[in-house]
């Protein structure tokens, strides 16, 4: 029905018209033994969430609101790498299906012309430092027109249709994402994060630039040097000191 060419990813896809959050449902399924590759997909979310209990605007019929369950046997510290892996998968699917060139802003945003078109939320269930399940929430603004966004998002959000000048078939995007993600994931399981990192770098927009990293502990300004072999952001402040950033909101400074 979904026309998938994958072996595991998107098998099955559990589709709902309206849910509070696909992330919440995926957590429940994962706790009840859902198999790796299961996707929860919804046409509308009434309580879509971002990081740090922020909201995610998920208008009915306009986007892809989905959560993917995977079960790699890895240490918990590696789980954030899946935000980067998923971002590469989404970027590739957008190129293929919409013919657009999105940029990835570390760690979890995809941008088109500086505006957010996709956000990713990676959460996990673990036991004794090992991952039991990773739940990757992905929100892609697909067929919104400018007026479909609430006022608070008008200046910072965009959709694929706005840039492509036409509606984009959502099922094709899901298919393409599943295939790309499965290939990346297989590569990751065989060869580790390095090949994913190399691909990620071809899409990255914040590297080499002056940025501001806002964290719970405070803000650091400096130059983004790149990511290390674990996916951690390296930020050099004006005194030359290099900070390892595990999670933050990044603002690219305009010159
Ligand atoms: C994210 O958080 O970007 C992660 C978003 C993950 C959403 C997916 S949808 C399927 C799954 N189920 C869920 O419930 N969630 C996941 P963060 O980096 O914290 O960004 C959140 C911020 O992005 C908000 O505070 C807004 O400023 C902005 N925002 C909200 N909705 C948006 C939208 N549709 N498009 C662009 N920006 C948005």
mmCIF file of C-alpha atoms and ligand atoms in Angstrom:
data_model
loop_
_atom_site.group_PDB
_atom_site.id
_atom_site.type_symbol
_atom_site.label_atom_id
_atom_site.label_comp_id
_atom_site.label_asym_id
_atom_site.label_seq_id
_atom_site.Cartn_x
_atom_site.Cartn_y
_atom_site.Cartn_z
ATOM 1 C CA UNK A 1 0.000 0.000 0.000
ATOM 2 C CA UNK A 2 2.799 2.408 0.841
ATOM 3 C CA UNK A 3 4.896 1.087 -2.057
ATOM 4 C CA UNK A 4 7.888 0.501 0.175
ATOM 5 C CA UNK A 5 11.090 -1.008 -1.180
ATOM 6 C CA UNK A 6 12.532 -1.590 2.268
ATOM 7 C CA UNK A 7 13.012 -4.755 4.307
ATOM 8 C CA UNK A 8 12.514 -3.364 7.824
ATOM 9 C CA UNK A 9 12.008 0.375 7.907
ATOM 10 C CA UNK A 10 8.319 1.242 7.632
ATOM 11 C CA UNK A 11 7.199 -2.352 8.170
ATOM 12 C CA UNK A 12 4.665 -1.797 9.453
ATOM 13 C CA UNK A 13 3.433 1.762 9.076
ATOM 14 C CA UNK A 14 0.649 2.450 11.569
ATOM 15 C CA UNK A 15 -1.408 5.320 10.162
ATOM 16 C CA UNK A 16 -3.765 7.502 12.198
ATOM 17 C CA UNK A 17 -5.877 10.474 11.121
ATOM 18 C CA UNK A 18 -5.559 12.374 14.374
ATOM 19 C CA UNK A 19 -3.371 11.672 17.385
ATOM 20 C CA UNK A 20 -2.057 13.747 20.232
ATOM 21 C CA UNK A 21 1.558 12.856 19.375
ATOM 22 C CA UNK A 22 2.996 10.071 17.201
ATOM 23 C CA UNK A 23 5.967 10.136 19.563
ATOM 24 C CA UNK A 24 3.763 9.202 22.503
ATOM 25 C CA UNK A 25 2.120 6.342 20.587
ATOM 26 C CA UNK A 26 5.489 5.057 19.379
ATOM 27 C CA UNK A 27 6.738 4.993 22.991
ATOM 28 C CA UNK A 28 3.729 2.893 23.972
ATOM 29 C CA UNK A 29 4.233 0.504 21.044
ATOM 30 C CA UNK A 30 7.957 0.204 21.792
ATOM 31 C CA UNK A 31 7.207 -0.649 25.421
ATOM 32 C CA UNK A 32 4.906 -3.402 24.146
ATOM 33 C CA UNK A 33 7.577 -4.983 21.966
ATOM 34 C CA UNK A 34 6.940 -3.309 18.589
ATOM 35 C CA UNK A 35 9.480 -4.500 16.055
ATOM 36 C CA UNK A 36 12.315 -2.466 14.703
ATOM 37 C CA UNK A 37 11.235 -0.413 11.708
ATOM 38 C CA UNK A 38 7.712 0.294 12.955
ATOM 39 C CA UNK A 39 6.520 3.766 11.971
ATOM 40 C CA UNK A 40 3.644 5.691 13.511
ATOM 41 C CA UNK A 41 2.333 8.220 10.994
ATOM 42 C CA UNK A 42 -0.458 10.746 11.457
ATOM 43 C CA UNK A 43 -2.307 13.238 9.290
ATOM 44 C CA UNK A 44 -2.714 15.577 12.254
ATOM 45 C CA UNK A 45 -1.255 15.970 15.742
ATOM 46 C CA UNK A 46 -3.034 17.930 18.429
ATOM 47 C CA UNK A 47 -0.098 17.878 20.871
ATOM 48 C CA UNK A 48 2.982 17.516 18.657
ATOM 49 C CA UNK A 49 6.123 18.100 20.646
ATOM 50 C CA UNK A 50 9.609 19.434 20.084
ATOM 51 C CA UNK A 51 12.612 19.280 22.397
ATOM 52 C CA UNK A 52 12.471 20.581 25.982
ATOM 53 C CA UNK A 53 8.656 20.350 26.044
ATOM 54 C CA UNK A 54 8.242 22.839 23.240
ATOM 55 C CA UNK A 55 5.330 22.388 20.851
ATOM 56 C CA UNK A 56 5.347 21.240 17.238
ATOM 57 C CA UNK A 57 2.711 22.708 14.961
ATOM 58 C CA UNK A 58 1.240 19.779 12.977
ATOM 59 C CA UNK A 59 -1.568 21.009 10.758
ATOM 60 C CA UNK A 60 -3.972 18.429 9.364
ATOM 61 C CA UNK A 61 -3.173 17.152 5.898
ATOM 62 C CA UNK A 62 -0.177 19.426 5.413
ATOM 63 C CA UNK A 63 2.846 17.551 6.628
ATOM 64 C CA UNK A 64 4.523 14.310 7.545
ATOM 65 C CA UNK A 65 4.254 13.721 11.263
ATOM 66 C CA UNK A 66 5.876 10.403 12.087
ATOM 67 C CA UNK A 67 7.863 8.444 14.660
ATOM 68 C CA UNK A 68 10.188 5.579 13.769
ATOM 69 C CA UNK A 69 11.190 2.849 16.218
ATOM 70 C CA UNK A 70 14.616 1.229 15.870
ATOM 71 C CA UNK A 71 16.486 -1.115 18.165
ATOM 72 C CA UNK A 72 20.239 -0.918 17.583
ATOM 73 C CA UNK A 73 22.391 -2.645 20.194
ATOM 74 C CA UNK A 74 24.484 0.403 21.122
ATOM 75 C CA UNK A 75 25.533 2.391 24.184
ATOM 76 C CA UNK A 76 23.184 5.201 25.205
ATOM 77 C CA UNK A 77 25.803 7.870 24.430
ATOM 78 C CA UNK A 78 25.498 7.039 20.731
ATOM 79 C CA UNK A 79 21.741 7.576 20.503
ATOM 80 C CA UNK A 80 22.025 11.272 19.487
ATOM 81 C CA UNK A 81 23.843 10.149 16.312
ATOM 82 C CA UNK A 82 20.459 9.034 15.036
ATOM 83 C CA UNK A 83 19.277 12.627 14.876
ATOM 84 C CA UNK A 84 22.060 13.256 12.360
ATOM 85 C CA UNK A 85 21.431 9.997 10.512
ATOM 86 C CA UNK A 86 17.720 10.748 10.184
ATOM 87 C CA UNK A 87 18.477 14.309 9.049
ATOM 88 C CA UNK A 88 20.602 12.948 6.185
ATOM 89 C CA UNK A 89 17.760 10.575 5.251
ATOM 90 C CA UNK A 90 15.176 13.347 5.212
ATOM 91 C CA UNK A 91 17.476 15.686 3.263
ATOM 92 C CA UNK A 92 17.999 13.012 0.607
ATOM 93 C CA UNK A 93 14.280 12.297 0.350
ATOM 94 C CA UNK A 94 13.523 16.012 -0.069
ATOM 95 C CA UNK A 95 16.122 16.278 -2.851
ATOM 96 C CA UNK A 96 14.698 13.247 -4.631
ATOM 97 C CA UNK A 97 11.000 13.913 -4.353
ATOM 98 C CA UNK A 98 10.771 17.729 -4.213
ATOM 99 C CA UNK A 99 13.932 18.623 -6.150
ATOM 100 C CA UNK A 100 14.996 21.049 -3.414
ATOM 101 C CA UNK A 101 18.333 21.378 -1.590
ATOM 102 C CA UNK A 102 17.781 21.549 2.161
ATOM 103 C CA UNK A 103 20.566 22.300 4.620
ATOM 104 C CA UNK A 104 21.024 20.647 7.990
ATOM 105 C CA UNK A 105 21.551 22.890 10.998
ATOM 106 C CA UNK A 106 23.098 20.855 13.803
ATOM 107 C CA UNK A 107 21.632 19.016 15.529
ATOM 108 C CA UNK A 108 18.016 18.608 14.481
ATOM 109 C CA UNK A 109 16.806 21.204 11.991
ATOM 110 C CA UNK A 110 16.481 21.106 8.220
ATOM 111 C CA UNK A 111 16.344 24.523 6.619
ATOM 112 C CA UNK A 112 15.422 25.872 3.211
ATOM 113 C CA UNK A 113 16.562 29.434 2.592
ATOM 114 C CA UNK A 114 17.204 29.776 6.305
ATOM 115 C CA UNK A 115 13.727 28.697 7.411
ATOM 116 C CA UNK A 116 12.857 25.503 9.231
ATOM 117 C CA UNK A 117 11.178 22.869 7.078
ATOM 118 C CA UNK A 118 11.798 19.838 9.309
ATOM 119 C CA UNK A 119 12.519 19.134 12.953
ATOM 120 C CA UNK A 120 13.740 15.890 14.484
ATOM 121 C CA UNK A 121 13.304 14.634 18.040
ATOM 122 C CA UNK A 122 15.336 11.588 19.091
ATOM 123 C CA UNK A 123 14.343 9.867 22.324
ATOM 124 C CA UNK A 124 15.326 6.516 23.776
ATOM 125 C CA UNK A 125 14.450 3.766 26.148
ATOM 126 C CA UNK A 126 17.498 2.221 27.823
ATOM 127 C CA UNK A 127 18.604 -0.258 30.410
ATOM 128 C CA UNK A 128 22.017 -0.333 32.101
ATOM 129 C CA UNK A 129 23.648 1.987 29.589
ATOM 130 C CA UNK A 130 22.382 0.008 26.569
ATOM 131 C CA UNK A 131 19.698 1.158 24.161
ATOM 132 C CA UNK A 132 16.477 -0.866 24.096
ATOM 133 C CA UNK A 133 14.716 1.361 21.594
ATOM 134 C CA UNK A 134 15.248 4.684 19.879
ATOM 135 C CA UNK A 135 12.209 6.648 18.829
ATOM 136 C CA UNK A 136 12.940 9.163 16.104
ATOM 137 C CA UNK A 137 10.217 11.777 15.707
ATOM 138 C CA UNK A 138 10.224 13.588 12.380
ATOM 139 C CA UNK A 139 8.053 16.524 11.404
ATOM 140 C CA UNK A 140 8.239 17.771 7.805
ATOM 141 C CA UNK A 141 6.237 20.768 6.580
ATOM 142 C CA UNK A 142 5.187 19.596 3.127
ATOM 143 C CA UNK A 143 2.161 21.303 1.625
ATOM 144 C CA UNK A 144 1.632 24.370 3.801
ATOM 145 C CA UNK A 145 0.943 27.679 2.121
ATOM 146 C CA UNK A 146 2.336 30.737 3.929
ATOM 147 C CA UNK A 147 -1.038 31.383 5.584
ATOM 148 C CA UNK A 148 -1.131 27.888 7.107
ATOM 149 C CA UNK A 149 1.466 28.715 9.758
ATOM 150 C CA UNK A 150 0.523 30.444 12.996
ATOM 151 C CA UNK A 151 1.831 34.003 13.376
ATOM 152 C CA UNK A 152 4.609 32.953 15.743
ATOM 153 C CA UNK A 153 6.112 30.729 13.019
ATOM 154 C CA UNK A 154 5.601 32.965 9.967
ATOM 155 C CA UNK A 155 9.178 34.250 9.905
ATOM 156 C CA UNK A 156 10.962 31.032 10.809
ATOM 157 C CA UNK A 157 9.016 28.139 9.259
ATOM 158 C CA UNK A 158 8.546 27.115 5.653
ATOM 159 C CA UNK A 159 7.236 24.166 3.634
ATOM 160 C CA UNK A 160 8.413 22.189 0.621
ATOM 161 C CA UNK A 161 5.455 23.352 -1.489
ATOM 162 C CA UNK A 162 6.317 27.008 -0.877
ATOM 163 C CA UNK A 163 9.736 26.491 -2.475
ATOM 164 C CA UNK A 164 8.813 23.886 -5.091
ATOM 165 C CA UNK A 165 5.867 25.962 -6.282
ATOM 166 C CA UNK A 166 3.645 22.891 -6.290
ATOM 167 C CA UNK A 167 2.198 20.280 -3.956
ATOM 168 C CA UNK A 168 4.512 17.415 -3.061
ATOM 169 C CA UNK A 169 3.106 13.867 -2.666
ATOM 170 C CA UNK A 170 3.571 12.917 0.959
ATOM 171 C CA UNK A 171 3.502 9.133 0.414
ATOM 172 C CA UNK A 172 6.443 9.417 -2.012
ATOM 173 C CA UNK A 173 8.426 11.331 0.589
ATOM 174 C CA UNK A 174 7.750 8.658 3.204
ATOM 175 C CA UNK A 175 8.814 5.914 0.748
ATOM 176 C CA UNK A 176 11.982 7.707 -0.202
ATOM 177 C CA UNK A 177 12.853 8.472 3.414
ATOM 178 C CA UNK A 178 12.373 4.839 4.444
ATOM 179 C CA UNK A 179 14.668 3.577 1.703
ATOM 180 C CA UNK A 180 17.372 6.161 2.397
ATOM 181 C CA UNK A 181 17.181 5.651 6.132
ATOM 182 C CA UNK A 182 17.431 1.864 5.767
ATOM 183 C CA UNK A 183 20.574 2.147 3.628
ATOM 184 C CA UNK A 184 22.170 4.613 6.047
ATOM 185 C CA UNK A 185 21.225 2.480 9.012
ATOM 186 C CA UNK A 186 22.709 -0.655 7.410
ATOM 187 C CA UNK A 187 25.901 1.295 6.712
ATOM 188 C CA UNK A 188 25.947 2.505 10.314
ATOM 189 C CA UNK A 189 25.525 -1.007 11.698
ATOM 190 C CA UNK A 190 28.351 -2.323 9.504
ATOM 191 C CA UNK A 191 30.794 0.560 9.473
ATOM 192 C CA UNK A 192 29.828 2.878 12.326
ATOM 193 C CA UNK A 193 29.110 6.590 12.308
ATOM 194 C CA UNK A 194 32.030 7.815 10.138
ATOM 195 C CA UNK A 195 30.455 7.229 6.694
ATOM 196 C CA UNK A 196 27.261 8.891 7.957
ATOM 197 C CA UNK A 197 29.326 11.839 9.200
ATOM 198 C CA UNK A 198 30.888 12.287 5.764
ATOM 199 C CA UNK A 199 27.457 12.470 4.145
ATOM 200 C CA UNK A 200 26.117 14.705 6.904
ATOM 201 C CA UNK A 201 28.911 17.210 6.211
ATOM 202 C CA UNK A 202 27.746 17.647 2.608
ATOM 203 C CA UNK A 203 24.430 19.024 3.921
ATOM 204 C CA UNK A 204 25.634 20.972 6.965
ATOM 205 C CA UNK A 205 25.098 24.726 6.968
ATOM 206 C CA UNK A 206 26.450 25.830 10.331
ATOM 207 C CA UNK A 207 30.013 24.564 9.983
ATOM 208 C CA UNK A 208 32.808 27.112 9.632
ATOM 209 C CA UNK A 209 30.444 29.883 10.654
ATOM 210 C CA UNK A 210 30.097 31.972 13.765
ATOM 211 C CA UNK A 211 27.288 30.629 15.860
ATOM 212 C CA UNK A 212 25.671 31.004 19.223
ATOM 213 C CA UNK A 213 24.948 27.777 21.117
ATOM 214 C CA UNK A 214 22.197 28.190 23.688
ATOM 215 C CA UNK A 215 22.107 25.479 26.303
ATOM 216 C CA UNK A 216 20.355 24.930 29.598
ATOM 217 C CA UNK A 217 23.661 25.789 31.332
ATOM 218 C CA UNK A 218 24.244 28.993 29.355
ATOM 219 C CA UNK A 219 25.268 30.414 26.000
ATOM 220 C CA UNK A 220 28.582 30.037 24.179
ATOM 221 C CA UNK A 221 29.532 32.079 21.117
ATOM 222 C CA UNK A 222 32.238 31.161 18.656
ATOM 223 C CA UNK A 223 33.117 29.354 15.475
ATOM 224 C CA UNK A 224 31.592 25.973 14.666
ATOM 225 C CA UNK A 225 34.574 23.808 13.676
ATOM 226 C CA UNK A 226 32.568 20.726 12.755
ATOM 227 C CA UNK A 227 31.383 17.534 14.388
ATOM 228 C CA UNK A 228 33.651 14.877 15.828
ATOM 229 C CA UNK A 229 33.565 11.150 15.075
ATOM 230 C CA UNK A 230 30.676 10.786 17.555
ATOM 231 C CA UNK A 231 28.517 13.576 16.117
ATOM 232 C CA UNK A 232 29.327 16.047 18.904
ATOM 233 C CA UNK A 233 29.611 19.703 17.815
ATOM 234 C CA UNK A 234 33.015 21.344 18.295
ATOM 235 C CA UNK A 235 32.747 25.038 19.057
ATOM 236 C CA UNK A 236 35.790 27.298 19.422
ATOM 237 C CA UNK A 237 35.222 30.388 21.534
ATOM 238 C CA UNK A 238 37.139 33.653 21.097
ATOM 239 C CA UNK A 239 39.783 32.642 23.627
ATOM 240 C CA UNK A 240 40.587 29.632 21.433
ATOM 241 C CA UNK A 241 39.094 27.082 23.783
ATOM 242 C CA UNK A 242 37.188 24.232 22.111
ATOM 243 C CA UNK A 243 33.880 23.221 23.660
ATOM 244 C CA UNK A 244 32.138 19.900 23.061
ATOM 245 C CA UNK A 245 28.436 20.592 22.577
ATOM 246 C CA UNK A 246 26.138 17.607 23.055
ATOM 247 C CA UNK A 247 22.831 19.405 22.698
ATOM 248 C CA UNK A 248 21.876 23.026 22.087
ATOM 249 C CA UNK A 249 19.821 25.487 20.095
ATOM 250 C CA UNK A 250 22.064 27.004 17.460
ATOM 251 C CA UNK A 251 21.717 30.498 16.091
ATOM 252 C CA UNK A 252 23.891 31.270 13.076
ATOM 253 C CA UNK A 253 25.262 34.811 13.491
ATOM 254 C CA UNK A 254 24.550 37.054 10.514
ATOM 255 C CA UNK A 255 27.501 39.034 9.233
HETATM 256 C C1 LIG B 1 12.078 19.950 16.993
HETATM 257 O O1 LIG B 1 12.154 20.486 18.252
HETATM 258 O O2 LIG B 1 12.381 20.524 15.983
HETATM 259 C C2 LIG B 1 11.542 18.506 16.954
HETATM 260 C C3 LIG B 1 10.208 18.419 16.260
HETATM 261 C C4 LIG B 1 9.735 16.978 16.152
HETATM 262 C C5 LIG B 1 8.323 16.878 15.643
HETATM 263 C C6 LIG B 1 7.920 15.466 15.353
HETATM 264 S S1 LIG B 1 6.424 15.361 14.486
HETATM 265 C C7 LIG B 1 6.308 13.668 14.759
HETATM 266 C C8 LIG B 1 6.818 13.415 16.168
HETATM 267 N N1 LIG B 1 5.742 13.494 17.133
HETATM 268 C C9 LIG B 1 5.895 14.539 17.967
HETATM 269 O O3 LIG B 1 5.097 14.850 18.886
HETATM 270 N N2 LIG B 1 7.033 15.193 17.672
HETATM 271 C C10 LIG B 1 7.744 14.559 16.573
HETATM 272 P P1 LIG B 1 12.846 21.864 18.618
HETATM 273 O O4 LIG B 1 14.225 21.922 18.043
HETATM 274 O O5 LIG B 1 12.681 21.984 20.076
HETATM 275 O O6 LIG B 1 11.987 22.934 17.858
HETATM 276 C C11 LIG B 1 10.708 23.309 18.324
HETATM 277 C C12 LIG B 1 10.448 24.732 17.865
HETATM 278 O O7 LIG B 1 10.267 24.772 16.434
HETATM 279 C C13 LIG B 1 9.166 25.341 18.431
HETATM 280 O O8 LIG B 1 9.410 25.930 19.676
HETATM 281 C C14 LIG B 1 8.798 26.363 17.365
HETATM 282 O O9 LIG B 1 9.536 27.562 17.536
HETATM 283 C C15 LIG B 1 9.279 25.728 16.093
HETATM 284 N N3 LIG B 1 8.195 25.027 15.379
HETATM 285 C C16 LIG B 1 7.072 24.443 15.878
HETATM 286 N N4 LIG B 1 6.354 23.858 14.916
HETATM 287 C C17 LIG B 1 7.021 24.075 13.757
HETATM 288 C C18 LIG B 1 6.785 23.707 12.416
HETATM 289 N N5 LIG B 1 5.743 22.980 12.032
HETATM 290 N N6 LIG B 1 7.710 24.105 11.496
HETATM 291 C C19 LIG B 1 8.798 24.822 11.831
HETATM 292 N N7 LIG B 1 9.071 25.198 13.089
HETATM 293 C C20 LIG B 1 8.194 24.820 14.048
#
